[in-house]
Amino acid sequence: MSKATMITQALSSRQRLTAIPTVEFSAAERSRVLTHLDEVLSSPAFRNSKRNCSLLKYVIERLLDGQSATLKERTIGVEAFGRPVDYDTAADHSVRSAAGEVRRRLAQYYMDFDSDSGVRIDLPPGSYVPQVRFFDQPTIVEEPLPAAPILAEVIELPRPAAPHAERRIPRYAMVAIAAVVLVAAIVFSPMWRAQTQFEQLWGPILASPNAALVCFGGGQATPAEVPATIGDFERLPARRMNLSDALALVSVTGTLRANAKPFRILNRANAVSFRDLQQGPFILIGAMNNEWTLRLTSGLRFSFQHHASGEGSQIVDRKNPDNNSWNFRYAAPMTESMRDYGLVTRVRDPKTEQVGLIVAGLGAWGTQAASEFVSSAENLQKLAPMAPRNWQEKNLQVVIATDVIRGSSGPPVVLAADFW
């Protein structure tokens, strides 16, 4: 039994392989790809990195063999990097780090070398399935110009007087202009310019080939018996939705729609199954009314916790357990000025092997502020002073606060952040 079969059987109870269209290559195309792969691996950009060469060679061979559906992080870690079948992908991010390095080295290779193979290999962000493109140059056949007719008599015509001498651009000026255009193209190209905080947060979700699942919390599950009337049905707790959750839902889905990312909405956290979370990237809205938020953040540095008295809740910092300042009291009078707190979490969940974005607050205003934070490029720029460079492949948590005066919340303020 092959290693790939053993891995698939070991994980079958926890994950479902995403259906990825299989690309078929002819024998000639396969030969061209392998020849070009050898050129890439022997180039200065790759030849000194055994790990990056192993990853690129592995994914290309699986693609050519029609096994692109098996290109998952855990499978690559086991077969290409020699990790045990049950290794913790959340703690060991060697595959993700190598993939990011391979993308950078491929970009460097195609910038420094002009290959005549007519093949280009790319590894799209957020995926381990490579893309292979062929660039066949058309054959240009030069045809002789038709012979000019022979005139029996040459007639000299007067030359029209040119009002102004023809102005020509000096050669050095043309070279300078071309250099400026080239530099501008490189600087402003998405491949080379530094990604914004907004692009780094949403990149893994938008790059996924599958639709995103958006899930918000709600009331208790619908009872098994069928309500007597439509009015009874509409008054069920499971049919209710917090207004701030609704505003957060609008912000999140508006961001997805603006970036042409398909999504589907499930209107109650209790109705979302573990299998639903395995289908693609997911976004969870709300904390105390969303069981999946509480589950997925429970083992992270920042998590939600009810007060023992039941009169409020707080965000707990495992590295600073004595920090009790991120509290929210449900019994606080509405006439008082107060502070609500939210938590934004983006993590590649090792159980579902999908990227999850959690937008949640202790109270209604915290959830709303968290959604405004992730949906605004201006707000996300507040992460820049504390975020490492190129953190797109990293997990992160951001604790935010918002001041609430007479039921109206202010802009989100970043209090703490953790990247790993």
PDB file of N, CA, C and O in Angstrom, residues 134-161:
ATOM      1  N   PHE A 134       1.504  27.186 -21.130  1.00  0.00           N
ATOM      2  CA  PHE A 134       2.345  27.023 -22.306  1.00  0.00           C
ATOM      3  C   PHE A 134       2.239  28.273 -23.164  1.00  0.00           C
ATOM      4  O   PHE A 134       1.141  28.795 -23.389  1.00  0.00           O
ATOM      5  N   PHE A 135       3.380  28.745 -23.635  1.00  0.00           N
ATOM      6  CA  PHE A 135       3.417  29.925 -24.495  1.00  0.00           C
ATOM      7  C   PHE A 135       4.094  29.538 -25.800  1.00  0.00           C
ATOM      8  O   PHE A 135       5.312  29.612 -25.932  1.00  0.00           O
ATOM      9  N   ASP A 136       3.286  29.090 -26.752  1.00  0.00           N
ATOM     10  CA  ASP A 136       3.817  28.687 -28.054  1.00  0.00           C
ATOM     11  C   ASP A 136       3.891  29.899 -28.961  1.00  0.00           C
ATOM     12  O   ASP A 136       2.892  30.575 -29.216  1.00  0.00           O
ATOM     13  N   GLN A 137       5.075  30.165 -29.508  1.00  0.00           N
ATOM     14  CA  GLN A 137       5.262  31.302 -30.396  1.00  0.00           C
ATOM     15  C   GLN A 137       4.799  30.941 -31.815  1.00  0.00           C
ATOM     16  O   GLN A 137       5.218  29.920 -32.368  1.00  0.00           O
ATOM     17  N   PRO A 138       3.938  31.721 -32.410  1.00  0.00           N
ATOM     18  CA  PRO A 138       3.511  31.435 -33.780  1.00  0.00           C
ATOM     19  C   PRO A 138       4.660  31.610 -34.765  1.00  0.00           C
ATOM     20  O   PRO A 138       5.549  32.439 -34.571  1.00  0.00           O
ATOM     21  N   THR A 139       4.664  30.788 -35.781  1.00  0.00           N
ATOM     22  CA  THR A 139       5.696  30.875 -36.829  1.00  0.00           C
ATOM     23  C   THR A 139       5.381  32.028 -37.762  1.00  0.00           C
ATOM     24  O   THR A 139       4.274  32.150 -38.278  1.00  0.00           O
ATOM     25  N   ILE A 140       6.361  32.890 -37.919  1.00  0.00           N
ATOM     26  CA  ILE A 140       6.174  34.063 -38.775  1.00  0.00           C
ATOM     27  C   ILE A 140       6.809  33.786 -40.138  1.00  0.00           C
ATOM     28  O   ILE A 140       8.003  33.484 -40.226  1.00  0.00           O
ATOM     29  N   VAL A 141       6.023  33.853 -41.182  1.00  0.00           N
ATOM     30  CA  VAL A 141       6.513  33.630 -42.542  1.00  0.00           C
ATOM     31  C   VAL A 141       6.597  34.971 -43.239  1.00  0.00           C
ATOM     32  O   VAL A 141       5.589  35.669 -43.380  1.00  0.00           O
ATOM     33  N   GLU A 142       7.803  35.319 -43.613  1.00  0.00           N
ATOM     34  CA  GLU A 142       7.997  36.587 -44.308  1.00  0.00           C
ATOM     35  C   GLU A 142       7.735  36.406 -45.798  1.00  0.00           C
ATOM     36  O   GLU A 142       8.354  35.578 -46.455  1.00  0.00           O
ATOM     37  N   GLU A 143       6.773  37.163 -46.301  1.00  0.00           N
ATOM     38  CA  GLU A 143       6.446  37.099 -47.717  1.00  0.00           C
ATOM     39  C   GLU A 143       7.146  38.254 -48.437  1.00  0.00           C
ATOM     40  O   GLU A 143       7.212  39.375 -47.922  1.00  0.00           O
ATOM     41  N   PRO A 144       7.663  38.006 -49.624  1.00  0.00           N
ATOM     42  CA  PRO A 144       8.331  39.087 -50.370  1.00  0.00           C
ATOM     43  C   PRO A 144       7.336  40.167 -50.754  1.00  0.00           C
ATOM     44  O   PRO A 144       6.168  39.890 -51.024  1.00  0.00           O
ATOM     45  N   LEU A 145       7.804  41.391 -50.692  1.00  0.00           N
ATOM     46  CA  LEU A 145       6.949  42.497 -51.091  1.00  0.00           C
ATOM     47  C   LEU A 145       6.699  42.450 -52.591  1.00  0.00           C
ATOM     48  O   LEU A 145       7.577  42.028 -53.359  1.00  0.00           O
ATOM     49  N   PRO A 146       5.533  42.844 -53.019  1.00  0.00           N
ATOM     50  CA  PRO A 146       5.270  42.847 -54.464  1.00  0.00           C
ATOM     51  C   PRO A 146       6.196  43.842 -55.173  1.00  0.00           C
ATOM     52  O   PRO A 146       6.531  44.901 -54.638  1.00  0.00           O
ATOM     53  N   ALA A 147       6.646  43.439 -56.365  1.00  0.00           N
ATOM     54  CA  ALA A 147       7.563  44.299 -57.126  1.00  0.00           C
ATOM     55  C   ALA A 147       6.871  45.578 -57.555  1.00  0.00           C
ATOM     56  O   ALA A 147       5.694  45.580 -57.919  1.00  0.00           O
ATOM     57  N   ALA A 148       7.603  46.648 -57.483  1.00  0.00           N
ATOM     58  CA  ALA A 148       7.043  47.935 -57.887  1.00  0.00           C
ATOM     59  C   ALA A 148       6.869  47.962 -59.402  1.00  0.00           C
ATOM     60  O   ALA A 148       7.694  47.427 -60.140  1.00  0.00           O
ATOM     61  N   PRO A 149       5.792  48.567 -59.887  1.00  0.00           N
ATOM     62  CA  PRO A 149       5.595  48.624 -61.345  1.00  0.00           C
ATOM     63  C   PRO A 149       6.659  49.500 -62.011  1.00  0.00           C
ATOM     64  O   PRO A 149       7.161  50.457 -61.426  1.00  0.00           O
ATOM     65  N   ILE A 150       7.028  49.129 -63.206  1.00  0.00           N
ATOM     66  CA  ILE A 150       8.038  49.865 -63.963  1.00  0.00           C
ATOM     67  C   ILE A 150       7.347  50.982 -64.728  1.00  0.00           C
ATOM     68  O   ILE A 150       6.388  50.752 -65.471  1.00  0.00           O
ATOM     69  N   LEU A 151       7.798  52.192 -64.490  1.00  0.00           N
ATOM     70  CA  LEU A 151       7.196  53.335 -65.152  1.00  0.00           C
ATOM     71  C   LEU A 151       7.910  53.590 -66.474  1.00  0.00           C
ATOM     72  O   LEU A 151       9.133  53.493 -66.582  1.00  0.00           O
ATOM     73  N   ALA A 152       7.140  53.892 -67.435  1.00  0.00           N
ATOM     74  CA  ALA A 152       7.732  54.170 -68.751  1.00  0.00           C
ATOM     75  C   ALA A 152       8.442  55.506 -68.758  1.00  0.00           C
ATOM     76  O   ALA A 152       9.377  55.727 -69.513  1.00  0.00           O
ATOM     77  N   GLU A 153       8.003  56.405 -67.916  1.00  0.00           N
ATOM     78  CA  GLU A 153       8.614  57.734 -67.935  1.00  0.00           C
ATOM     79  C   GLU A 153       8.664  58.239 -66.508  1.00  0.00           C
ATOM     80  O   GLU A 153       7.727  58.074 -65.743  1.00  0.00           O
ATOM     81  N   VAL A 154       9.775  58.785 -66.140  1.00  0.00           N
ATOM     82  CA  VAL A 154       9.949  59.333 -64.796  1.00  0.00           C
ATOM     83  C   VAL A 154       9.596  60.803 -64.839  1.00  0.00           C
ATOM     84  O   VAL A 154      10.148  61.550 -65.648  1.00  0.00           O
ATOM     85  N   ILE A 155       8.682  61.187 -64.001  1.00  0.00           N
ATOM     86  CA  ILE A 155       8.254  62.589 -63.953  1.00  0.00           C
ATOM     87  C   ILE A 155       8.638  63.137 -62.590  1.00  0.00           C
ATOM     88  O   ILE A 155       8.281  62.574 -61.560  1.00  0.00           O
ATOM     89  N   GLU A 156       9.385  64.186 -62.573  1.00  0.00           N
ATOM     90  CA  GLU A 156       9.768  64.806 -61.329  1.00  0.00           C
ATOM     91  C   GLU A 156       8.661  65.732 -60.868  1.00  0.00           C
ATOM     92  O   GLU A 156       8.223  66.602 -61.601  1.00  0.00           O
ATOM     93  N   LEU A 157       8.225  65.524 -59.619  1.00  0.00           N
ATOM     94  CA  LEU A 157       7.201  66.377 -59.022  1.00  0.00           C
ATOM     95  C   LEU A 157       7.871  67.323 -58.046  1.00  0.00           C
ATOM     96  O   LEU A 157       8.842  66.961 -57.371  1.00  0.00           O
ATOM     97  N   PRO A 158       7.394  68.509 -57.908  1.00  0.00           N
ATOM     98  CA  PRO A 158       8.005  69.454 -56.956  1.00  0.00           C
ATOM     99  C   PRO A 158       7.797  68.971 -55.521  1.00  0.00           C
ATOM    100  O   PRO A 158       6.749  68.444 -55.169  1.00  0.00           O
ATOM    101  N   ARG A 159       8.840  69.122 -54.681  1.00  0.00           N
ATOM    102  CA  ARG A 159       8.741  68.731 -53.292  1.00  0.00           C
ATOM    103  C   ARG A 159       7.964  69.771 -52.499  1.00  0.00           C
ATOM    104  O   ARG A 159       8.257  70.947 -52.569  1.00  0.00           O
ATOM    105  N   PRO A 160       6.985  69.327 -51.736  1.00  0.00           N
ATOM    106  CA  PRO A 160       6.257  70.304 -50.905  1.00  0.00           C
ATOM    107  C   PRO A 160       7.168  70.824 -49.797  1.00  0.00           C
ATOM    108  O   PRO A 160       7.941  70.072 -49.211  1.00  0.00           O
ATOM    109  N   ALA A 161       7.102  72.098 -49.564  1.00  0.00           N
ATOM    110  CA  ALA A 161       7.954  72.705 -48.541  1.00  0.00           C
ATOM    111  C   ALA A 161       7.452  72.314 -47.160  1.00  0.00           C
ATOM    112  O   ALA A 161       6.265  72.433 -46.863  1.00  0.00           O
TER     113      ALA A 161
END
